[in-house]
Coordinates of N, CA and C in Angstrom, one line a residue:
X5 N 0.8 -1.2 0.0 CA 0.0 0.0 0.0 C 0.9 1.3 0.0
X6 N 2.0 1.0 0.5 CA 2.9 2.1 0.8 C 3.5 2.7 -0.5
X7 N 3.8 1.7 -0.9 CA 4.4 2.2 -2.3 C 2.9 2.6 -3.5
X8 N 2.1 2.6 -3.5 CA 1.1 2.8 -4.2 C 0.6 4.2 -3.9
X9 N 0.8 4.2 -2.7 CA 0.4 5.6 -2.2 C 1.1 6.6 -2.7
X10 N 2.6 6.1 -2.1 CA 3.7 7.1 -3.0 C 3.5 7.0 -4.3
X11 N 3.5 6.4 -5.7 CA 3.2 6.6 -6.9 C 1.8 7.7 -7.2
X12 N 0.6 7.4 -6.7 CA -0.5 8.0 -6.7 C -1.0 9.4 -5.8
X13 N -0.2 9.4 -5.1 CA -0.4 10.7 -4.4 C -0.3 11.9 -5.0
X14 N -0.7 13.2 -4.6 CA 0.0 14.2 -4.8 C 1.0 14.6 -3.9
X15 N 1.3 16.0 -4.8 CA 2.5 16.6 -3.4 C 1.8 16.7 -2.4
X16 N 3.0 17.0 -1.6 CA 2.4 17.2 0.1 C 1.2 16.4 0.8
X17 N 1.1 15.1 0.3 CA 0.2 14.4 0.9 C 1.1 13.4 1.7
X18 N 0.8 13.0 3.2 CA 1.4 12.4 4.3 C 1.2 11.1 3.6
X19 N 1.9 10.4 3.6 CA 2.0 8.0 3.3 C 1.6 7.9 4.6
X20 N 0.2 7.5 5.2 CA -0.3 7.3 6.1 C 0.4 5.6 6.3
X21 N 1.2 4.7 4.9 CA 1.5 3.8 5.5 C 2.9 3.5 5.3
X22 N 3.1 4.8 5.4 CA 4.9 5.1 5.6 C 5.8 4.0 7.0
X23 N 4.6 4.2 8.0 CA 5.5 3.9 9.0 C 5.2 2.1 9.6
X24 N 4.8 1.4 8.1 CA 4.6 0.1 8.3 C 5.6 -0.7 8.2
X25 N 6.1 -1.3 9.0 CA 7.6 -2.2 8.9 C 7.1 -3.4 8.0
X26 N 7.7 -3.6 7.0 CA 7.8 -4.9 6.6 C 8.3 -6.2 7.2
X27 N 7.3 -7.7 7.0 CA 8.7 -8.3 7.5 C 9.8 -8.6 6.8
X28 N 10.8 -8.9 7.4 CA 12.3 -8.5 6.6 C 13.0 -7.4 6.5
X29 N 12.0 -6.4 6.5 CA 12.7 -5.0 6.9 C 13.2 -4.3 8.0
X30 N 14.5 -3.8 7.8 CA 15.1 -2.9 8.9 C 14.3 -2.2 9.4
X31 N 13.9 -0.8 8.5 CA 13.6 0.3 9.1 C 12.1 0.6 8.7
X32 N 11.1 1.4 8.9 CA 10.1 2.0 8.6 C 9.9 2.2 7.4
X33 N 9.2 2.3 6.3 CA 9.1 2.5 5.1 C 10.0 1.7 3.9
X34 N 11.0 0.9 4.5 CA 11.5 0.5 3.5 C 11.6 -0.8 2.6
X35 N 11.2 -0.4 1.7 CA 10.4 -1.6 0.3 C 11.0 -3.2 1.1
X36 N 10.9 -4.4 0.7 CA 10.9 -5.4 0.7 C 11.7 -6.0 -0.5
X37 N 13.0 -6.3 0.0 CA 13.6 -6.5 -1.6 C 13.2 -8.2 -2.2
X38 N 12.9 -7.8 -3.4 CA 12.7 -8.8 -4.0 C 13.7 -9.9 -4.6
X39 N 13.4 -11.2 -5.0 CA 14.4 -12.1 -5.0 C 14.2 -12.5 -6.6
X40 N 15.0 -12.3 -7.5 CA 15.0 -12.8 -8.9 C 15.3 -14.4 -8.9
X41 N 14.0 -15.2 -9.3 CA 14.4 -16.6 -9.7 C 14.2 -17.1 -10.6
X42 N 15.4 -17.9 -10.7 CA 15.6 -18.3 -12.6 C 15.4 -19.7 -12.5
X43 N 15.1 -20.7 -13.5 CA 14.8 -21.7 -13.8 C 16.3 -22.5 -13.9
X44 N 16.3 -23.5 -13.3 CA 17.4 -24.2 -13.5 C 17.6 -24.5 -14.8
X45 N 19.2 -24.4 -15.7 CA 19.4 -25.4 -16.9 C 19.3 -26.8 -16.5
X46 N 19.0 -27.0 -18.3 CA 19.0 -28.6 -17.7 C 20.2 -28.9 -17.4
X47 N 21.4 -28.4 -18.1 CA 22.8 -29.4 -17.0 C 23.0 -29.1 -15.7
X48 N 22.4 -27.5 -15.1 CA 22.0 -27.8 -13.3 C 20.9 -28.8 -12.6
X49 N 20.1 -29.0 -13.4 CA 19.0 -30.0 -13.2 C 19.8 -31.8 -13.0
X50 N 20.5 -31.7 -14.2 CA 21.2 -33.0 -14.0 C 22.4 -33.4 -13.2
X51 N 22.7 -32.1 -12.8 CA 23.6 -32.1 -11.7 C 23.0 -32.0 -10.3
X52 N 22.5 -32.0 -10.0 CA 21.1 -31.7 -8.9 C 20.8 -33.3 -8.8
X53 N 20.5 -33.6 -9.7 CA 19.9 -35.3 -9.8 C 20.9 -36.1 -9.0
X54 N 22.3 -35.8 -9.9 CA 23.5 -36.5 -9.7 C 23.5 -36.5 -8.3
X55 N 23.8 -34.8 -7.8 CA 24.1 -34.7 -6.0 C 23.3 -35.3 -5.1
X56 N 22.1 -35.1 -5.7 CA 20.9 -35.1 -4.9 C 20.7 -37.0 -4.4
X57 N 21.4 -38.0 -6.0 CA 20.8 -39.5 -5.6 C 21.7 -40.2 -4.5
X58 N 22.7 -39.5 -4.3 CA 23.1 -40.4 -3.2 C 22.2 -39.9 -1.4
X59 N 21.4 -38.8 -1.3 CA 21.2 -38.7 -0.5 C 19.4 -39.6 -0.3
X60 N 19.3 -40.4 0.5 CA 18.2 -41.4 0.6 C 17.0 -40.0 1.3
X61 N 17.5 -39.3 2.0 CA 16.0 -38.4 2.6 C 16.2 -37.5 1.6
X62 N 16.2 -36.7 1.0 CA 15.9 -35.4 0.1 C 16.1 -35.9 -1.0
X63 N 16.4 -36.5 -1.7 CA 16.1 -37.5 -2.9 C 15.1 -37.4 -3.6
X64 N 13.9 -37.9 -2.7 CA 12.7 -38.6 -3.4 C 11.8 -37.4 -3.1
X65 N 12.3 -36.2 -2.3 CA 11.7 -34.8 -2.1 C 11.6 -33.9 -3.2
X66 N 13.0 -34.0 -3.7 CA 13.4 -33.5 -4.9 C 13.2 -33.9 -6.2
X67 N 12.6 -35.1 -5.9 CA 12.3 -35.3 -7.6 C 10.7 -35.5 -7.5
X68 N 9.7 -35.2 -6.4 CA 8.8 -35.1 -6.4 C 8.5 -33.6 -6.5
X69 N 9.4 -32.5 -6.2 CA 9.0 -31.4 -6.5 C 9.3 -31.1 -7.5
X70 N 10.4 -31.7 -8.4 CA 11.0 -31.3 -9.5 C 10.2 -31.8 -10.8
X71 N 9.3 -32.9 -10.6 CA 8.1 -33.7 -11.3 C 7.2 -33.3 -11.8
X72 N 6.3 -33.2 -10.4 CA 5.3 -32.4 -10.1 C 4.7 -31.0 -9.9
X73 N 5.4 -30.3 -9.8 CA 6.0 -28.4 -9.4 C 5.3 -28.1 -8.4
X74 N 5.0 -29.1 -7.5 CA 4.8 -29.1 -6.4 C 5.9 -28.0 -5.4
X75 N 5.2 -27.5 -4.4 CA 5.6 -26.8 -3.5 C 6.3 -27.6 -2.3
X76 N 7.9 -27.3 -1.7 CA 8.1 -28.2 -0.7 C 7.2 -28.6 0.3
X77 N 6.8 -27.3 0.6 CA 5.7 -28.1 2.0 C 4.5 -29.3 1.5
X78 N 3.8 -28.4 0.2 CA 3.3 -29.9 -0.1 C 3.8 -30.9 -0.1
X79 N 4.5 -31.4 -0.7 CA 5.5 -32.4 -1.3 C 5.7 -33.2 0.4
X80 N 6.5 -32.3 1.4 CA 6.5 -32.3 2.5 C 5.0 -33.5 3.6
X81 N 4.2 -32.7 2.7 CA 2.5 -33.3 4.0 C 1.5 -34.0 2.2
X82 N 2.6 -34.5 1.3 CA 1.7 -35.3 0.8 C 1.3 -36.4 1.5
X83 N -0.2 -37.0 1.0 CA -0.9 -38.0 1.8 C -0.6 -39.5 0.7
X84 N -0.6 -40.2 0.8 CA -0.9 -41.8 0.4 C -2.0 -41.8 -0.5
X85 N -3.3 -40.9 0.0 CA -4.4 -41.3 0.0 C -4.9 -40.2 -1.4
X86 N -3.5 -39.6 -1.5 CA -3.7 -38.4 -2.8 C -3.2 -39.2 -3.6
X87 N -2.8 -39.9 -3.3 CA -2.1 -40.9 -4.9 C -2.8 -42.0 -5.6
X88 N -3.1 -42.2 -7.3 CA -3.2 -42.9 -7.7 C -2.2 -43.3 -8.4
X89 N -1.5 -44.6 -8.1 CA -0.9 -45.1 -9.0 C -1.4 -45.8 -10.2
X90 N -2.1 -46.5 -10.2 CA -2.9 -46.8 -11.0 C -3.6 -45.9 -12.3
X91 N -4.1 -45.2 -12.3 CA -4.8 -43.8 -13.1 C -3.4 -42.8 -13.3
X92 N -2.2 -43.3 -12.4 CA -0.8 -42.1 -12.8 C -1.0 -40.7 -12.5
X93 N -2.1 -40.3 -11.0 CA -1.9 -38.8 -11.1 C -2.3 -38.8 -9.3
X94 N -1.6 -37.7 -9.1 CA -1.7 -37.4 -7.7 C -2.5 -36.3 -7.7
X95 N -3.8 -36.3 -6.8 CA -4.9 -35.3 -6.6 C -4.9 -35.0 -5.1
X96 N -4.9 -33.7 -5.2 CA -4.4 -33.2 -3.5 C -4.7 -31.6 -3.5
X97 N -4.9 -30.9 -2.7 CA -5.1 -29.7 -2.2 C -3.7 -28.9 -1.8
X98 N -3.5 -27.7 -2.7 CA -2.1 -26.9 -2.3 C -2.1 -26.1 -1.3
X99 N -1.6 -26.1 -0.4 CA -1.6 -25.4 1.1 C -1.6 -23.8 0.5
X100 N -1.1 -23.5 -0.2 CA -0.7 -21.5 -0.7 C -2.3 -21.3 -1.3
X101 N -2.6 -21.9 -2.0 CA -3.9 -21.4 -2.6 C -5.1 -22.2 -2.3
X102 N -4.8 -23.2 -1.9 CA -6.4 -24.2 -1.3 C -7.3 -24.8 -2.8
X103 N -6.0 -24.9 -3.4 CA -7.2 -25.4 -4.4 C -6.9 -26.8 -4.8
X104 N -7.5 -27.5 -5.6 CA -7.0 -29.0 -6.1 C -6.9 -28.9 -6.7
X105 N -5.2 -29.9 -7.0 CA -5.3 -29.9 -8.1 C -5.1 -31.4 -8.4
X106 N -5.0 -32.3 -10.1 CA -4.8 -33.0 -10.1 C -3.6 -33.5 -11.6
X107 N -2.2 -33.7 -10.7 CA -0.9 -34.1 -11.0 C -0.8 -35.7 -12.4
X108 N -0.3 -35.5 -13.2 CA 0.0 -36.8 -13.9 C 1.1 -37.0 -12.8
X109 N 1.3 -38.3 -13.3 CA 2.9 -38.8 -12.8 C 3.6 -39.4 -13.9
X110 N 4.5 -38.6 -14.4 CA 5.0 -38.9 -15.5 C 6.4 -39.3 -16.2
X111 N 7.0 -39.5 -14.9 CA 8.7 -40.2 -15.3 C 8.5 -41.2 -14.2
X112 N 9.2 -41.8 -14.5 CA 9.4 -43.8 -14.7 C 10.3 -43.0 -12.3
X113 N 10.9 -41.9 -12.5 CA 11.4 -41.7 -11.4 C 10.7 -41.5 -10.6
X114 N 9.7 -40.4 -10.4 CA 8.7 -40.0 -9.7 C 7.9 -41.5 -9.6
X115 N 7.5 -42.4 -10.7 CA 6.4 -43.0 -10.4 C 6.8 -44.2 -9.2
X116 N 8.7 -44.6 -10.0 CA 9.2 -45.3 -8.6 C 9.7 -44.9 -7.3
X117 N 9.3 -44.1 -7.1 CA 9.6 -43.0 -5.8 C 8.5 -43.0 -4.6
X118 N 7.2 -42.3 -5.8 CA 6.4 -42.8 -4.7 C 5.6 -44.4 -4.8
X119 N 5.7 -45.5 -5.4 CA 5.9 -46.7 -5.1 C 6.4 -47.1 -4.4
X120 N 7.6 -46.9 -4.0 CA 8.8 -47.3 -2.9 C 7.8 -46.7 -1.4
X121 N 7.6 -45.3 -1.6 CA 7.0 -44.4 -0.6 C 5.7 -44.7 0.4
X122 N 4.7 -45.8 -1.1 CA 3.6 -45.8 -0.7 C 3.3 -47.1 0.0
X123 N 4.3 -48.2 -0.1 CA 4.1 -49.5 -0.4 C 4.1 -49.6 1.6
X124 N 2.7 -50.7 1.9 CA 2.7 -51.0 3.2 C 4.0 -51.1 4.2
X125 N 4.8 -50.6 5.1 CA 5.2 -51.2 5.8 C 5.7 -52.8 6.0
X126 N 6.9 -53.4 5.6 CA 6.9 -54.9 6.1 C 7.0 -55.2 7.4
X127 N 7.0 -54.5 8.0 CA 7.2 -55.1 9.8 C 6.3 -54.8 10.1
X128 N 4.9 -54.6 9.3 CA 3.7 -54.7 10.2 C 3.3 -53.4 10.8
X129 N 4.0 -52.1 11.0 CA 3.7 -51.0 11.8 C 2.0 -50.4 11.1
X130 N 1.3 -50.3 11.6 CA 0.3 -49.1 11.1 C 0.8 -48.2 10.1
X131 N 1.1 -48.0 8.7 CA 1.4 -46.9 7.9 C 1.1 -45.9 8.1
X132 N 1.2 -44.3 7.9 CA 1.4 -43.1 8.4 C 0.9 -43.1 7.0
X133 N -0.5 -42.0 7.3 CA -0.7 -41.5 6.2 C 0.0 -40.8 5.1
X134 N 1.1 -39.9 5.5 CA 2.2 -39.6 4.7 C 2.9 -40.0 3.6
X135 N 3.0 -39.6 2.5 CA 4.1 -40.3 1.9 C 5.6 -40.6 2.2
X136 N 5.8 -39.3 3.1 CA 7.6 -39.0 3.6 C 6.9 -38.6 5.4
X137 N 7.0 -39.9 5.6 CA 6.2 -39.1 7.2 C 7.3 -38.6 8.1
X138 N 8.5 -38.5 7.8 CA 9.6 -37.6 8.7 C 9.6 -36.3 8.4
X139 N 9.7 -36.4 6.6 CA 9.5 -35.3 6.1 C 8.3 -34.4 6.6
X140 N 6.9 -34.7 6.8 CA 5.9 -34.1 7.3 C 5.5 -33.7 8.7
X141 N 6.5 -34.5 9.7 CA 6.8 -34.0 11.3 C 7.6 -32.7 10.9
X142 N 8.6 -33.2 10.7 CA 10.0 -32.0 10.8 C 9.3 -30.6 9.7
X143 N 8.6 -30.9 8.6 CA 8.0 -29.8 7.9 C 7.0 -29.0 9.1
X144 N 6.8 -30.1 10.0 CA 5.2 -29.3 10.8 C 6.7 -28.7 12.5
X145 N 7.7 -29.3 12.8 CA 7.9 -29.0 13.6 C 9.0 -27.4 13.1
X146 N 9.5 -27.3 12.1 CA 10.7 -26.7 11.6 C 10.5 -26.7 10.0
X147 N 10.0 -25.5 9.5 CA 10.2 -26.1 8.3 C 11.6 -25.3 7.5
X148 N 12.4 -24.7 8.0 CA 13.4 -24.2 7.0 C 14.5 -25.3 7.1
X149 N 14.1 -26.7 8.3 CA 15.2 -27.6 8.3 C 15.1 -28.0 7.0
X150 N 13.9 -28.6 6.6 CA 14.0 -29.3 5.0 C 14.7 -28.3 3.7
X151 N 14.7 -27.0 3.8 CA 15.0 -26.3 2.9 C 16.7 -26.2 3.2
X152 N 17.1 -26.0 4.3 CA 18.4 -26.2 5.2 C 19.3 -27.5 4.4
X153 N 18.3 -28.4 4.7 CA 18.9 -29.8 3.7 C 18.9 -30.0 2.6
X154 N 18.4 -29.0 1.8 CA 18.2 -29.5 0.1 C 18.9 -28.2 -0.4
X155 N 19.5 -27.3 0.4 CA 19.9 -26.1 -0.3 C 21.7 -26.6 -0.8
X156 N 22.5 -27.5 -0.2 CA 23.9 -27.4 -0.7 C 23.5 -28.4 -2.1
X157 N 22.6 -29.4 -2.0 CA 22.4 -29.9 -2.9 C 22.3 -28.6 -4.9
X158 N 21.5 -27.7 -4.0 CA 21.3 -26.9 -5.2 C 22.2 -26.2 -5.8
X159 N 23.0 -25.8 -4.7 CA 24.4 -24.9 -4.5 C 25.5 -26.0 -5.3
X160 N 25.6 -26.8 -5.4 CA 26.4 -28.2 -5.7 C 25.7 -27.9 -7.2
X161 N 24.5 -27.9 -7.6 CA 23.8 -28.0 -8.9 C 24.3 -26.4 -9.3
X162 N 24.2 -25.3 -9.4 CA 24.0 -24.4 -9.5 C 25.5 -23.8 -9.8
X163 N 26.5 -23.7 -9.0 CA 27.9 -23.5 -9.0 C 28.6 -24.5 -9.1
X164 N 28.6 -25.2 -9.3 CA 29.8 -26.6 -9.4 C 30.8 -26.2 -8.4
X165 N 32.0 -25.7 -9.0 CA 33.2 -26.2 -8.0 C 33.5 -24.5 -8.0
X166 N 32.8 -23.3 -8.4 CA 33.1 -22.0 -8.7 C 32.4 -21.9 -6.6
X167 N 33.0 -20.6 -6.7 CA 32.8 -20.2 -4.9 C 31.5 -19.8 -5.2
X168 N 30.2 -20.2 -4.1 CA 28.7 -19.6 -4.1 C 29.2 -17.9 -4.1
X169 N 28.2 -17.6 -4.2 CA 27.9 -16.1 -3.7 C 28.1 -16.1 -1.9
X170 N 28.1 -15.4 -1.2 CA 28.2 -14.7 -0.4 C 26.9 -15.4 0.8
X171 N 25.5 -15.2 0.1 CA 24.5 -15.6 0.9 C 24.4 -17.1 0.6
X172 N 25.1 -17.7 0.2 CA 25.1 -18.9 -0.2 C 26.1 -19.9 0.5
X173 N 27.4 -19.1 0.9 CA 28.6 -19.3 0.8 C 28.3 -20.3 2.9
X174 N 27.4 -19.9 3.6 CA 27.2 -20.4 5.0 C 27.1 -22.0 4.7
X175 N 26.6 -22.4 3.7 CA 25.8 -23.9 3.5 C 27.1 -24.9 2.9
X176 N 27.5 -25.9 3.2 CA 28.3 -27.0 3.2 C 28.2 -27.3 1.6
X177 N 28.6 -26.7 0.3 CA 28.5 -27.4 -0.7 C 29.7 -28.4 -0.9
X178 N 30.9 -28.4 -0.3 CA 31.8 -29.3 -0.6 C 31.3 -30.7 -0.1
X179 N 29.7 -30.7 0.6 CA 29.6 -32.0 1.0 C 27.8 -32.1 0.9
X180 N 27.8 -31.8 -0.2 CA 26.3 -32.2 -0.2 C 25.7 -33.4 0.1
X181 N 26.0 -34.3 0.5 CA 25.4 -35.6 1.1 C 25.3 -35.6 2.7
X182 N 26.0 -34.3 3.2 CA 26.7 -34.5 4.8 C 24.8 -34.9 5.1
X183 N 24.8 -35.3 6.3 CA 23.5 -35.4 7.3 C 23.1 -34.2 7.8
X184 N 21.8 -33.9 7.6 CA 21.3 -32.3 8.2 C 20.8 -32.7 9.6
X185 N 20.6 -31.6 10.3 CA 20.5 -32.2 11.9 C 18.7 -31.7 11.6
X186 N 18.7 -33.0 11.8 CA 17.2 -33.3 11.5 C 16.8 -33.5 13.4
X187 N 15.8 -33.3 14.0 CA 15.5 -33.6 14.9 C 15.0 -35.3 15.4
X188 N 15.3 -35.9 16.1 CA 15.2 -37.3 16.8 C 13.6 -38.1 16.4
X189 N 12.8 -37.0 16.7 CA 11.3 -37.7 16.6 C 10.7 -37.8 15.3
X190 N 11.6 -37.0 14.3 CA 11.6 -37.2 12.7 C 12.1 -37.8 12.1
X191 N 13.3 -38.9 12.6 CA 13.6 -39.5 12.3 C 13.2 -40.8 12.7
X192 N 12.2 -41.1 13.5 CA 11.8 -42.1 13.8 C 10.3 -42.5 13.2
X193 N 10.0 -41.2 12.6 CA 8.0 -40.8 12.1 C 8.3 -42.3 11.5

């Protein structure tokens, strides 16, 4: 509103929402900087794949978001009960906009992914409606841990062996497979 005001005003009219802090912002009045995102190439895409398959948890995260264009948290609190394997489409409700939608599944990767994902329990436990039920604790207890964990993978995809940027440069890309400190009771979902 603030910046609309300023465009549309005249002179000498007071920004009655001058003095709204954004979140993310320092000071009073000042814009919210925006984040330019680019589409991965495909040879960062298949470098992503590469980094990404030795790791067994963010794996099957990553190529369900990367499939599907699904959102992590969905991806995160998908259900079992949204998947058809059979018919090849996952039907589910998107947490950002509330609407349904309904997904093909359409590489041979995704479709063995969540097969692996979906298939009963062998030791018998009660299955968790979840497809990634660690994933959907730790998303519900923490969610920037999952983003925490899949970011050197990208960083690994994105720069190769060149130095990240600066805001990049905190996150472990010389070891993208390391273990993210995932909390105890998510590891057990």
């Amino acid at each position: 509103m603030s910046g609309a005001f300023k465009r549309w005003s005249t002179n000498g009219q007071i920004n009655p929402f001058s003095d709204i802090v954004l979140r993310g912002s320092k000071e009073a009045g000042e814009e919210k900087k925006r984040t330019e995102r680019k589409a991965l190439t495909a040879e960062q895409f298949a470098r992503l794949m590469e980094c990404a398959r030795g790791n067994e948890r963010f794996y099957p995260l990553i190529v369900c978001a990367a499939y599907t264009g699904m959102r992590i948290g969905d991806v995160c609190r998908m259900k079992i009960a949204d998947i058809d394997l059979q018919a090849g489409t996952i039907d589910c409700v998107t947490a950002k906009a509330g609407v349904r939608v309904n997904i093909p599944i359409l590489t041979p990767e995704l479709h063995e992914i969540l097969s692996k994902h979906c298939a009963l329990p062998a030791d018998g436990r009660t299955p968790s409606p979840y497809v990634f039920p660690w994933a959907a604790a730790q998303y519900e207890k923490n969610r920037t841990a999952i983003v925490r964990g899949v970011k050197p993978l990208f960083a690994r995809a994105i720069y190769g062996d060149e130095k990240p940027p600066e805001e990049v440069a905190q996150i472990d890309v010389d070891n993208p497979a390391a273990p993210v400190e995932i909390e105890d009771a998510c590891l057990n979902a």
